[in-house]
């Protein structure tokens, strides 16, 4: 089939850093994707009122509306749209795949070909995404720099919130979701802590 007759897969990229936004968009356009961009979550939601993309790629920390909030809205309203989170400030510690995002990339930790392959894979799988059952523990996002908090995502309402990082290693902790009041169980075990330390050593300084 002639190339111009093929449908282009639509990608929405959301990032508040103009250089990152433009570079990522240029890379994906060079692979033949149709790309729209948004500098924060509110702009992304405006675009979603006009047209639904085949996949959404979003930063996690942005002004006005964070990527956490945007992705939770997308997952609730458009569960068929696959999502990728990209962050230079958070490290993924524990993630039931598909709850908030379908894949996570660390900024600077992937190649254009890896991004292309993952986008194509998730788009191909999106029509047959399996139904996800209830998860026992909440996914954790750990700030790359030393901080006294972690970010947990509620398995019930998908809203993310920061909580004090005072967990005892190896013990399941509980907190109440500030949005829906559900009890959130989470665990930061020694293997996760060791993995995070190794990743931090390999990552470039912010």
GROMACS .gro file of N, CA, C and O in nm, residues 12 21 54 56 61 63 74 76-77 89 98 117 130 134 144-145 148 152 157 165 198-199:
model
   88
   12UNK      N    1  -0.014   1.227   2.156
   12UNK     CA    2  -0.022   1.352   2.231
   12UNK      C    3   0.092   1.352   2.332
   12UNK      O    4   0.101   1.262   2.416
   21UNK      N    5   0.972   1.899   2.488
   21UNK     CA    6   0.848   1.885   2.411
   21UNK      C    7   0.877   1.885   2.261
   21UNK      O    8   0.831   1.797   2.187
   54UNK      N    9  -0.408   0.820   1.983
   54UNK     CA   10  -0.390   0.675   1.997
   54UNK      C   11  -0.305   0.642   2.119
   54UNK      O   12  -0.310   0.530   2.169
   56UNK      N   13  -0.082   0.861   2.472
   56UNK     CA   14  -0.044   0.985   2.541
   56UNK      C   15   0.089   0.962   2.612
   56UNK      O   16   0.107   0.863   2.682
   61UNK      N   17   0.583   1.591   3.652
   61UNK     CA   18   0.580   1.717   3.727
   61UNK      C   19   0.564   1.832   3.630
   61UNK      O   20   0.653   1.863   3.551
   63UNK      N   21   0.343   2.241   3.594
   63UNK     CA   22   0.262   2.342   3.663
   63UNK      C   23   0.115   2.327   3.626
   63UNK      O   24   0.081   2.258   3.530
   74UNK      N   25  -0.727   1.061   3.251
   74UNK     CA   26  -0.727   0.985   3.126
   74UNK      C   27  -0.763   0.840   3.151
   74UNK      O   28  -0.844   0.781   3.079
   76UNK      N   29  -0.939   0.713   3.391
   76UNK     CA   30  -1.079   0.697   3.429
   76UNK      C   31  -1.172   0.721   3.310
   76UNK      O   32  -1.269   0.648   3.290
   77UNK      N   33  -1.145   0.827   3.231
   77UNK     CA   34  -1.237   0.866   3.123
   77UNK      C   35  -1.209   0.795   2.992
   77UNK      O   36  -1.300   0.770   2.914
   89UNK      N   37   1.243   1.345   3.752
   89UNK     CA   38   1.241   1.377   3.894
   89UNK      C   39   1.192   1.263   3.981
   89UNK      O   40   1.212   1.266   4.103
   98UNK      N   41  -0.061  -0.076   3.409
   98UNK     CA   42  -0.194  -0.046   3.359
   98UNK      C   43  -0.280   0.032   3.456
   98UNK      O   44  -0.385   0.084   3.418
  117UNK      N   45   0.960   0.187   1.954
  117UNK     CA   46   0.916   0.049   1.968
  117UNK      C   47   0.805   0.036   2.073
  117UNK      O   48   0.707  -0.037   2.053
  130UNK      N   49  -0.630  -0.598   2.856
  130UNK     CA   50  -0.711  -0.680   2.947
  130UNK      C   51  -0.769  -0.597   3.060
  130UNK      O   52  -0.714  -0.494   3.098
  134UNK      N   53  -0.858  -0.571   4.096
  134UNK     CA   54  -0.812  -0.488   4.206
  134UNK      C   55  -0.670  -0.526   4.246
  134UNK      O   56  -0.635  -0.644   4.248
  144UNK      N   57   1.383   1.151   4.290
  144UNK     CA   58   1.523   1.116   4.266
  144UNK      C   59   1.615   1.179   4.368
  144UNK      O   60   1.709   1.118   4.415
  145UNK      N   61   1.589   1.304   4.400
  145UNK     CA   62   1.671   1.371   4.501
  145UNK      C   63   1.620   1.334   4.640
  145UNK      O   64   1.506   1.295   4.658
  148UNK      N   65   1.169   1.402   5.185
  148UNK     CA   66   1.103   1.339   5.298
  148UNK      C   67   0.962   1.295   5.263
  148UNK      O   68   0.876   1.282   5.348
  152UNK      N   69   0.208   0.826   4.627
  152UNK     CA   70   0.134   0.701   4.610
  152UNK      C   71   0.011   0.727   4.523
  152UNK      O   72  -0.045   0.837   4.524
  157UNK      N   73  -0.947   0.542   4.320
  157UNK     CA   74  -0.984   0.659   4.239
  157UNK      C   75  -0.874   0.704   4.144
  157UNK      O   76  -0.893   0.794   4.063
  165UNK      N   77   0.757   1.019   5.402
  165UNK     CA   78   0.834   0.896   5.381
  165UNK      C   79   0.895   0.852   5.514
  165UNK      O   80   1.010   0.876   5.544
  198UNK      N   81   2.073   0.212   4.322
  198UNK     CA   82   2.152   0.179   4.204
  198UNK      C   83   2.113   0.267   4.086
  198UNK      O   84   2.199   0.313   4.010
  199UNK      N   85   1.983   0.291   4.069
  199UNK     CA   86   1.937   0.376   3.959
  199UNK      C   87   1.985   0.520   3.977
  199UNK      O   88   2.026   0.585   3.883
   0.00000   0.00000   0.00000
